[in-house]
Amino acid sequence: EAHTYRGLDVANEGMPTVPYVHVRDSINPAAPYFESSLRDGIVAMLVIPGNRTMVGGQGMVVKPHGVTVEAMTVKDRAGMKVSLAPSGRTSRMSHMQKLRRYFTAFEDERAARRDARQAEVETATAKGEKPEAEKPWDKKKKPLLDLVEGRVKAFIYCPHASDVFKAIELSKSFGLDSVLVLGPDGYKAAEVIAEAKLPVVLDPRLVHRERDPETS
């Protein structure tokens, strides 16, 4: 199963940006979902945070059997959830602005650290000294660094076909290695997705009905 948040005690966090949380701390090996999946012939699944947190945290691939999370683990870090679905009373435009601002602020910090490090190395070299070891990133921000540097995939939830354009823009702007998690009408953006050459996770519902806004 390419994408699920079942098997977690809580699918979404209360804060909008939590890249540092990991589903290993939330997976319940005794959850009925895993036993049912194994009975249905599913041998592995990507368990990842839900769609109601802007940057929801890190997912992992597990087997649907084992008495501990460690025994179930196939791949410990297999992606990070980014959602384009506004939560609460937030509008779509406000949600996107917050998301862009969040990544832009991190890119600014990353650039500042890079410039400071270069200055340290140049100063030490000019003095004939060996530069000190680079300071490690804060543990809360290191997962986001791995995301923007392509070591972890971004699973971007697009609730509507129109969100696909925003997801592609976000991926290009911040260099994200992205997988699009599509809503039920994602098929409407098929040509755009094909042109962008991005992998997708299809909506699990096999039947999708739409109402005509002018006649319903």
PDB file of C-alpha atoms in Angstrom:
ATOM      1  CA  GLU A   1       0.000   0.000   0.000  1.00  0.00           C
ATOM      2  CA  ALA A   2       1.653   3.182  -1.243  1.00  0.00           C
ATOM      3  CA  HIS A   3       0.191   5.623   1.280  1.00  0.00           C
ATOM      4  CA  THR A   4      -1.831   5.297   4.482  1.00  0.00           C
ATOM      5  CA  TYR A   5      -2.172   6.887   7.907  1.00  0.00           C
ATOM      6  CA  ARG A   6      -4.088   3.960   9.358  1.00  0.00           C
ATOM      7  CA  GLY A   7      -2.383   2.108  12.174  1.00  0.00           C
ATOM      8  CA  LEU A   8      -1.478   5.379  13.942  1.00  0.00           C
ATOM      9  CA  ASP A   9      -3.006   6.371  17.260  1.00  0.00           C
ATOM     10  CA  VAL A  10      -3.558   9.910  15.890  1.00  0.00           C
ATOM     11  CA  ALA A  11      -3.172  10.747  12.186  1.00  0.00           C
ATOM     12  CA  ASN A  12      -2.575  14.504  12.493  1.00  0.00           C
ATOM     13  CA  GLU A  13      -0.723  16.725  14.946  1.00  0.00           C
ATOM     14  CA  GLY A  14      -2.222  19.870  16.447  1.00  0.00           C
ATOM     15  CA  MET A  15       0.600  22.150  15.237  1.00  0.00           C
ATOM     16  CA  PRO A  16       0.865  23.054  11.521  1.00  0.00           C
ATOM     17  CA  THR A  17       4.581  22.327  10.992  1.00  0.00           C
ATOM     18  CA  VAL A  18       6.169  19.324  12.692  1.00  0.00           C
ATOM     19  CA  PRO A  19       8.832  17.904  10.312  1.00  0.00           C
ATOM     20  CA  TYR A  20      10.660  16.392  13.280  1.00  0.00           C
ATOM     21  CA  VAL A  21       7.938  13.938  14.369  1.00  0.00           C
ATOM     22  CA  HIS A  22       8.101  10.334  13.153  1.00  0.00           C
ATOM     23  CA  VAL A  23       5.343   7.762  12.861  1.00  0.00           C
ATOM     24  CA  ARG A  24       7.505   5.130  14.564  1.00  0.00           C
ATOM     25  CA  ASP A  25       6.414   6.758  17.826  1.00  0.00           C
ATOM     26  CA  SER A  26       2.734   6.456  16.902  1.00  0.00           C
ATOM     27  CA  ILE A  27       2.325   3.109  15.116  1.00  0.00           C
ATOM     28  CA  ASN A  28       0.370   0.516  17.081  1.00  0.00           C
ATOM     29  CA  PRO A  29       1.485  -2.986  15.981  1.00  0.00           C
ATOM     30  CA  ALA A  30      -1.710  -4.417  17.492  1.00  0.00           C
ATOM     31  CA  ALA A  31      -3.998  -2.186  15.406  1.00  0.00           C
ATOM     32  CA  PRO A  32      -6.634  -4.279  13.558  1.00  0.00           C
ATOM     33  CA  TYR A  33      -5.650  -2.533  10.309  1.00  0.00           C
ATOM     34  CA  PHE A  34      -2.384  -4.477  10.071  1.00  0.00           C
ATOM     35  CA  GLU A  35      -3.998  -7.878  10.614  1.00  0.00           C
ATOM     36  CA  SER A  36      -6.709  -7.073   8.068  1.00  0.00           C
ATOM     37  CA  SER A  37      -4.120  -5.899   5.546  1.00  0.00           C
ATOM     38  CA  LEU A  38      -2.102  -9.095   5.900  1.00  0.00           C
ATOM     39  CA  ARG A  39      -5.254 -11.146   5.412  1.00  0.00           C
ATOM     40  CA  ASP A  40      -5.966  -9.146   2.226  1.00  0.00           C
ATOM     41  CA  GLY A  41      -2.526  -9.925   0.844  1.00  0.00           C
ATOM     42  CA  ILE A  42      -0.814  -6.584   1.528  1.00  0.00           C
ATOM     43  CA  VAL A  43       2.793  -7.326   2.438  1.00  0.00           C
ATOM     44  CA  ALA A  44       4.062  -3.775   3.111  1.00  0.00           C
ATOM     45  CA  MET A  45       2.727  -0.240   3.472  1.00  0.00           C
ATOM     46  CA  LEU A  46       3.998   3.308   3.742  1.00  0.00           C
ATOM     47  CA  VAL A  47       2.537   4.660   6.982  1.00  0.00           C
ATOM     48  CA  ILE A  48       2.778   8.449   6.951  1.00  0.00           C
ATOM     49  CA  PRO A  49       1.078  11.331   8.833  1.00  0.00           C
ATOM     50  CA  GLY A  50      -2.373  12.468   7.705  1.00  0.00           C
ATOM     51  CA  ASN A  51      -3.493  15.259   5.416  1.00  0.00           C
ATOM     52  CA  ARG A  52      -4.559  17.861   7.981  1.00  0.00           C
ATOM     53  CA  THR A  53      -1.103  19.057   9.050  1.00  0.00           C
ATOM     54  CA  MET A  54       0.792  21.423   6.737  1.00  0.00           C
ATOM     55  CA  VAL A  55       4.177  19.731   7.223  1.00  0.00           C
ATOM     56  CA  GLY A  56       3.098  16.618   9.044  1.00  0.00           C
ATOM     57  CA  GLY A  57       6.269  14.639   9.761  1.00  0.00           C
ATOM     58  CA  GLN A  58       8.102  11.539   8.627  1.00  0.00           C
ATOM     59  CA  GLY A  59       6.715   8.213   7.455  1.00  0.00           C
ATOM     60  CA  MET A  60       8.118   4.700   7.256  1.00  0.00           C
ATOM     61  CA  VAL A  61       7.541   1.480   5.333  1.00  0.00           C
ATOM     62  CA  VAL A  62       6.484  -1.435   7.532  1.00  0.00           C
ATOM     63  CA  LYS A  63       5.355  -5.055   7.262  1.00  0.00           C
ATOM     64  CA  PRO A  64       1.855  -5.714   8.606  1.00  0.00           C
ATOM     65  CA  HIS A  65       3.112  -8.187  11.208  1.00  0.00           C
ATOM     66  CA  GLY A  66       5.401  -8.127  14.218  1.00  0.00           C
ATOM     67  CA  VAL A  67       4.982  -7.439  17.921  1.00  0.00           C
ATOM     68  CA  THR A  68       7.127  -4.286  17.863  1.00  0.00           C
ATOM     69  CA  VAL A  69       7.603  -1.410  15.429  1.00  0.00           C
ATOM     70  CA  GLU A  70      11.257  -2.434  15.091  1.00  0.00           C
ATOM     71  CA  ALA A  71      10.217  -5.935  13.958  1.00  0.00           C
ATOM     72  CA  MET A  72       7.793  -4.433  11.422  1.00  0.00           C
ATOM     73  CA  THR A  73      10.265  -1.948   9.923  1.00  0.00           C
ATOM     74  CA  VAL A  74      11.258  -2.245   6.264  1.00  0.00           C
ATOM     75  CA  LYS A  75      12.513   1.331   5.716  1.00  0.00           C
ATOM     76  CA  ASP A  76      12.761   3.748   8.617  1.00  0.00           C
ATOM     77  CA  ARG A  77      12.602   7.077   6.757  1.00  0.00           C
ATOM     78  CA  ALA A  78      10.521   6.809   3.618  1.00  0.00           C
ATOM     79  CA  GLY A  79       9.050  10.271   3.109  1.00  0.00           C
ATOM     80  CA  MET A  80       7.616  13.392   4.697  1.00  0.00           C
ATOM     81  CA  LYS A  81       4.008  14.552   4.405  1.00  0.00           C
ATOM     82  CA  VAL A  82       3.307  18.022   3.021  1.00  0.00           C
ATOM     83  CA  SER A  83      -0.368  18.883   2.676  1.00  0.00           C
ATOM     84  CA  LEU A  84      -2.073  21.489   0.516  1.00  0.00           C
ATOM     85  CA  ALA A  85      -5.385  20.969   2.323  1.00  0.00           C
ATOM     86  CA  PRO A  86      -6.212  23.973   4.533  1.00  0.00           C
ATOM     87  CA  SER A  87      -7.377  23.050   8.019  1.00  0.00           C
ATOM     88  CA  GLY A  88      -9.848  24.766  10.276  1.00  0.00           C
ATOM     89  CA  ARG A  89     -11.003  28.141   8.984  1.00  0.00           C
ATOM     90  CA  THR A  90      -7.860  28.735   6.925  1.00  0.00           C
ATOM     91  CA  SER A  91      -8.438  29.581   3.253  1.00  0.00           C
ATOM     92  CA  ARG A  92      -6.523  27.881   0.466  1.00  0.00           C
ATOM     93  CA  MET A  93      -4.647  31.088  -0.410  1.00  0.00           C
ATOM     94  CA  SER A  94      -3.655  31.647   3.223  1.00  0.00           C
ATOM     95  CA  HIS A  95      -2.529  28.036   3.550  1.00  0.00           C
ATOM     96  CA  MET A  96      -0.304  28.265   0.475  1.00  0.00           C
ATOM     97  CA  GLN A  97       1.177  31.559   1.619  1.00  0.00           C
ATOM     98  CA  LYS A  98       2.066  30.061   5.007  1.00  0.00           C
ATOM     99  CA  LEU A  99       3.628  27.046   3.315  1.00  0.00           C
ATOM    100  CA  ARG A 100       5.728  29.173   0.946  1.00  0.00           C
ATOM    101  CA  ARG A 101       6.781  31.440   3.806  1.00  0.00           C
ATOM    102  CA  TYR A 102       7.793  28.434   5.908  1.00  0.00           C
ATOM    103  CA  PHE A 103      10.054  26.975   3.210  1.00  0.00           C
ATOM    104  CA  THR A 104      11.428  30.400   2.244  1.00  0.00           C
ATOM    105  CA  ALA A 105      12.403  31.135   5.858  1.00  0.00           C
ATOM    106  CA  PHE A 106      14.211  27.806   6.036  1.00  0.00           C
ATOM    107  CA  GLU A 107      16.029  28.472   2.753  1.00  0.00           C
ATOM    108  CA  ASP A 108      17.137  31.870   4.108  1.00  0.00           C
ATOM    109  CA  GLU A 109      18.480  30.211   7.260  1.00  0.00           C
ATOM    110  CA  ARG A 110      20.234  27.571   5.185  1.00  0.00           C
ATOM    111  CA  ALA A 111      21.887  30.230   3.014  1.00  0.00           C
ATOM    112  CA  ALA A 112      22.961  32.232   6.080  1.00  0.00           C
ATOM    113  CA  ARG A 113      24.556  29.138   7.625  1.00  0.00           C
ATOM    114  CA  ARG A 114      26.328  28.372   4.349  1.00  0.00           C
ATOM    115  CA  ASP A 115      27.719  31.916   4.106  1.00  0.00           C
ATOM    116  CA  ALA A 116      28.811  31.906   7.737  1.00  0.00           C
ATOM    117  CA  ARG A 117      30.553  28.575   7.276  1.00  0.00           C
ATOM    118  CA  GLN A 118      32.374  29.788   4.184  1.00  0.00           C
ATOM    119  CA  ALA A 119      33.556  32.865   6.109  1.00  0.00           C
ATOM    120  CA  GLU A 120      34.818  30.635   8.955  1.00  0.00           C
ATOM    121  CA  VAL A 121      36.773  28.448   6.532  1.00  0.00           C
ATOM    122  CA  GLU A 122      38.289  31.436   4.723  1.00  0.00           C
ATOM    123  CA  THR A 123      39.314  33.092   7.984  1.00  0.00           C
ATOM    124  CA  ALA A 124      40.931  29.911   9.306  1.00  0.00           C
ATOM    125  CA  THR A 125      42.712  29.289   6.005  1.00  0.00           C
ATOM    126  CA  ALA A 126      44.055  32.853   5.946  1.00  0.00           C
ATOM    127  CA  LYS A 127      45.514  32.271   9.409  1.00  0.00           C
ATOM    128  CA  GLY A 128      46.995  28.940   8.387  1.00  0.00           C
ATOM    129  CA  GLU A 129      44.720  27.134  10.798  1.00  0.00           C
ATOM    130  CA  LYS A 130      42.430  24.156  10.395  1.00  0.00           C
ATOM    131  CA  PRO A 131      38.734  25.159  10.375  1.00  0.00           C
ATOM    132  CA  GLU A 132      36.655  23.960  13.286  1.00  0.00           C
ATOM    133  CA  ALA A 133      34.089  21.250  12.619  1.00  0.00           C
ATOM    134  CA  GLU A 134      30.822  22.577  11.255  1.00  0.00           C
ATOM    135  CA  LYS A 135      28.100  22.899  13.861  1.00  0.00           C
ATOM    136  CA  PRO A 136      25.369  20.280  13.409  1.00  0.00           C
ATOM    137  CA  TRP A 137      21.826  21.297  12.606  1.00  0.00           C
ATOM    138  CA  ASP A 138      19.228  21.428  15.324  1.00  0.00           C
ATOM    139  CA  LYS A 139      17.468  18.044  15.549  1.00  0.00           C
ATOM    140  CA  LYS A 140      14.099  19.694  14.931  1.00  0.00           C
ATOM    141  CA  LYS A 141      15.312  21.211  11.652  1.00  0.00           C
ATOM    142  CA  LYS A 142      17.549  18.418  10.344  1.00  0.00           C
ATOM    143  CA  PRO A 143      14.598  16.466   8.816  1.00  0.00           C
ATOM    144  CA  LEU A 144      13.611  19.567   6.841  1.00  0.00           C
ATOM    145  CA  LEU A 145      17.199  19.903   5.605  1.00  0.00           C
ATOM    146  CA  ASP A 146      17.077  16.288   4.399  1.00  0.00           C
ATOM    147  CA  LEU A 147      13.814  17.096   2.614  1.00  0.00           C
ATOM    148  CA  VAL A 148      15.042  20.144   0.678  1.00  0.00           C
ATOM    149  CA  GLU A 149      18.338  18.431  -0.161  1.00  0.00           C
ATOM    150  CA  GLY A 150      16.503  15.460  -1.675  1.00  0.00           C
ATOM    151  CA  ARG A 151      17.449  12.751   0.825  1.00  0.00           C
ATOM    152  CA  VAL A 152      13.794  12.315   1.784  1.00  0.00           C
ATOM    153  CA  LYS A 153      10.822  12.395  -0.602  1.00  0.00           C
ATOM    154  CA  ALA A 154       7.987  14.878  -0.130  1.00  0.00           C
ATOM    155  CA  PHE A 155       4.556  13.238  -0.312  1.00  0.00           C
ATOM    156  CA  ILE A 156       2.442  16.258  -1.266  1.00  0.00           C
ATOM    157  CA  TYR A 157      -1.284  15.837  -0.731  1.00  0.00           C
ATOM    158  CA  CYS A 158      -3.362  17.541  -3.435  1.00  0.00           C
ATOM    159  CA  PRO A 159      -7.052  17.423  -2.436  1.00  0.00           C
ATOM    160  CA  HIS A 160      -8.148  18.986  -5.740  1.00  0.00           C
ATOM    161  CA  ALA A 161      -6.829  18.778  -9.290  1.00  0.00           C
ATOM    162  CA  SER A 162      -6.068  22.511  -9.189  1.00  0.00           C
ATOM    163  CA  ASP A 163      -3.673  21.862  -6.281  1.00  0.00           C
ATOM    164  CA  VAL A 164      -1.419  19.848  -8.584  1.00  0.00           C
ATOM    165  CA  PHE A 165      -0.196  23.110 -10.144  1.00  0.00           C
ATOM    166  CA  LYS A 166       0.713  24.437  -6.684  1.00  0.00           C
ATOM    167  CA  ALA A 167       2.482  21.200  -5.768  1.00  0.00           C
ATOM    168  CA  ILE A 168       4.601  21.323  -8.927  1.00  0.00           C
ATOM    169  CA  GLU A 169       5.426  24.982  -8.280  1.00  0.00           C
ATOM    170  CA  LEU A 170       6.412  24.171  -4.696  1.00  0.00           C
ATOM    171  CA  SER A 171       8.600  21.272  -5.831  1.00  0.00           C
ATOM    172  CA  LYS A 172      10.432  23.383  -8.401  1.00  0.00           C
ATOM    173  CA  SER A 173      10.837  26.409  -6.119  1.00  0.00           C
ATOM    174  CA  PHE A 174      12.405  24.483  -3.250  1.00  0.00           C
ATOM    175  CA  GLY A 175      13.949  21.515  -5.039  1.00  0.00           C
ATOM    176  CA  LEU A 176      11.703  18.881  -3.485  1.00  0.00           C
ATOM    177  CA  ASP A 177      11.813  15.284  -4.691  1.00  0.00           C
ATOM    178  CA  SER A 178       8.047  14.896  -4.738  1.00  0.00           C
ATOM    179  CA  VAL A 179       5.337  12.283  -4.986  1.00  0.00           C
ATOM    180  CA  LEU A 180       1.824  13.657  -5.550  1.00  0.00           C
ATOM    181  CA  VAL A 181      -0.897  12.161  -3.365  1.00  0.00           C
ATOM    182  CA  LEU A 182      -4.036  12.854  -5.384  1.00  0.00           C
ATOM    183  CA  GLY A 183      -7.623  13.523  -4.378  1.00  0.00           C
ATOM    184  CA  PRO A 184     -10.557  11.901  -6.205  1.00  0.00           C
ATOM    185  CA  ASP A 185     -10.593  14.430  -9.077  1.00  0.00           C
ATOM    186  CA  GLY A 186      -6.828  14.261  -9.638  1.00  0.00           C
ATOM    187  CA  TYR A 187      -7.388  12.673 -13.056  1.00  0.00           C
ATOM    188  CA  LYS A 188      -8.255  16.143 -14.376  1.00  0.00           C
ATOM    189  CA  ALA A 189      -4.596  17.132 -14.035  1.00  0.00           C
ATOM    190  CA  ALA A 190      -3.239  14.003 -15.741  1.00  0.00           C
ATOM    191  CA  GLU A 191      -1.595  15.882 -18.634  1.00  0.00           C
ATOM    192  CA  VAL A 192       0.101  18.356 -16.283  1.00  0.00           C
ATOM    193  CA  ILE A 193       1.405  15.533 -14.083  1.00  0.00           C
ATOM    194  CA  ALA A 194       2.697  13.623 -17.110  1.00  0.00           C
ATOM    195  CA  GLU A 195       4.542  16.710 -18.338  1.00  0.00           C
ATOM    196  CA  ALA A 196       6.105  17.231 -14.896  1.00  0.00           C
ATOM    197  CA  LYS A 197       7.091  13.517 -14.801  1.00  0.00           C
ATOM    198  CA  LEU A 198       6.163  13.187 -11.139  1.00  0.00           C
ATOM    199  CA  PRO A 199       5.074   9.900  -9.552  1.00  0.00           C
ATOM    200  CA  VAL A 200       1.609   9.818  -8.014  1.00  0.00           C
ATOM    201  CA  VAL A 201      -0.418   7.941  -5.421  1.00  0.00           C
ATOM    202  CA  LEU A 202      -4.005   7.580  -6.638  1.00  0.00           C
ATOM    203  CA  ASP A 203      -7.012   8.159  -4.437  1.00  0.00           C
ATOM    204  CA  PRO A 204      -8.183   4.815  -2.987  1.00  0.00           C
ATOM    205  CA  ARG A 205     -11.833   5.405  -3.881  1.00  0.00           C
ATOM    206  CA  LEU A 206     -12.754   3.596  -7.082  1.00  0.00           C
ATOM    207  CA  VAL A 207     -15.993   5.523  -7.701  1.00  0.00           C
ATOM    208  CA  HIS A 208     -16.123   9.332  -7.728  1.00  0.00           C
ATOM    209  CA  ARG A 209     -19.325  11.306  -8.220  1.00  0.00           C
ATOM    210  CA  GLU A 210     -19.450  15.022  -8.854  1.00  0.00           C
ATOM    211  CA  ARG A 211     -22.326  17.448  -8.721  1.00  0.00           C
ATOM    212  CA  ASP A 212     -22.832  20.088 -11.384  1.00  0.00           C
ATOM    213  CA  PRO A 213     -22.675  23.387  -9.453  1.00  0.00           C
ATOM    214  CA  GLU A 214     -25.098  24.986 -11.909  1.00  0.00           C
ATOM    215  CA  THR A 215     -27.812  22.344 -11.795  1.00  0.00           C
ATOM    216  CA  SER A 216     -27.516  20.659  -8.390  1.00  0.00           C
TER     217      SER A 216
END
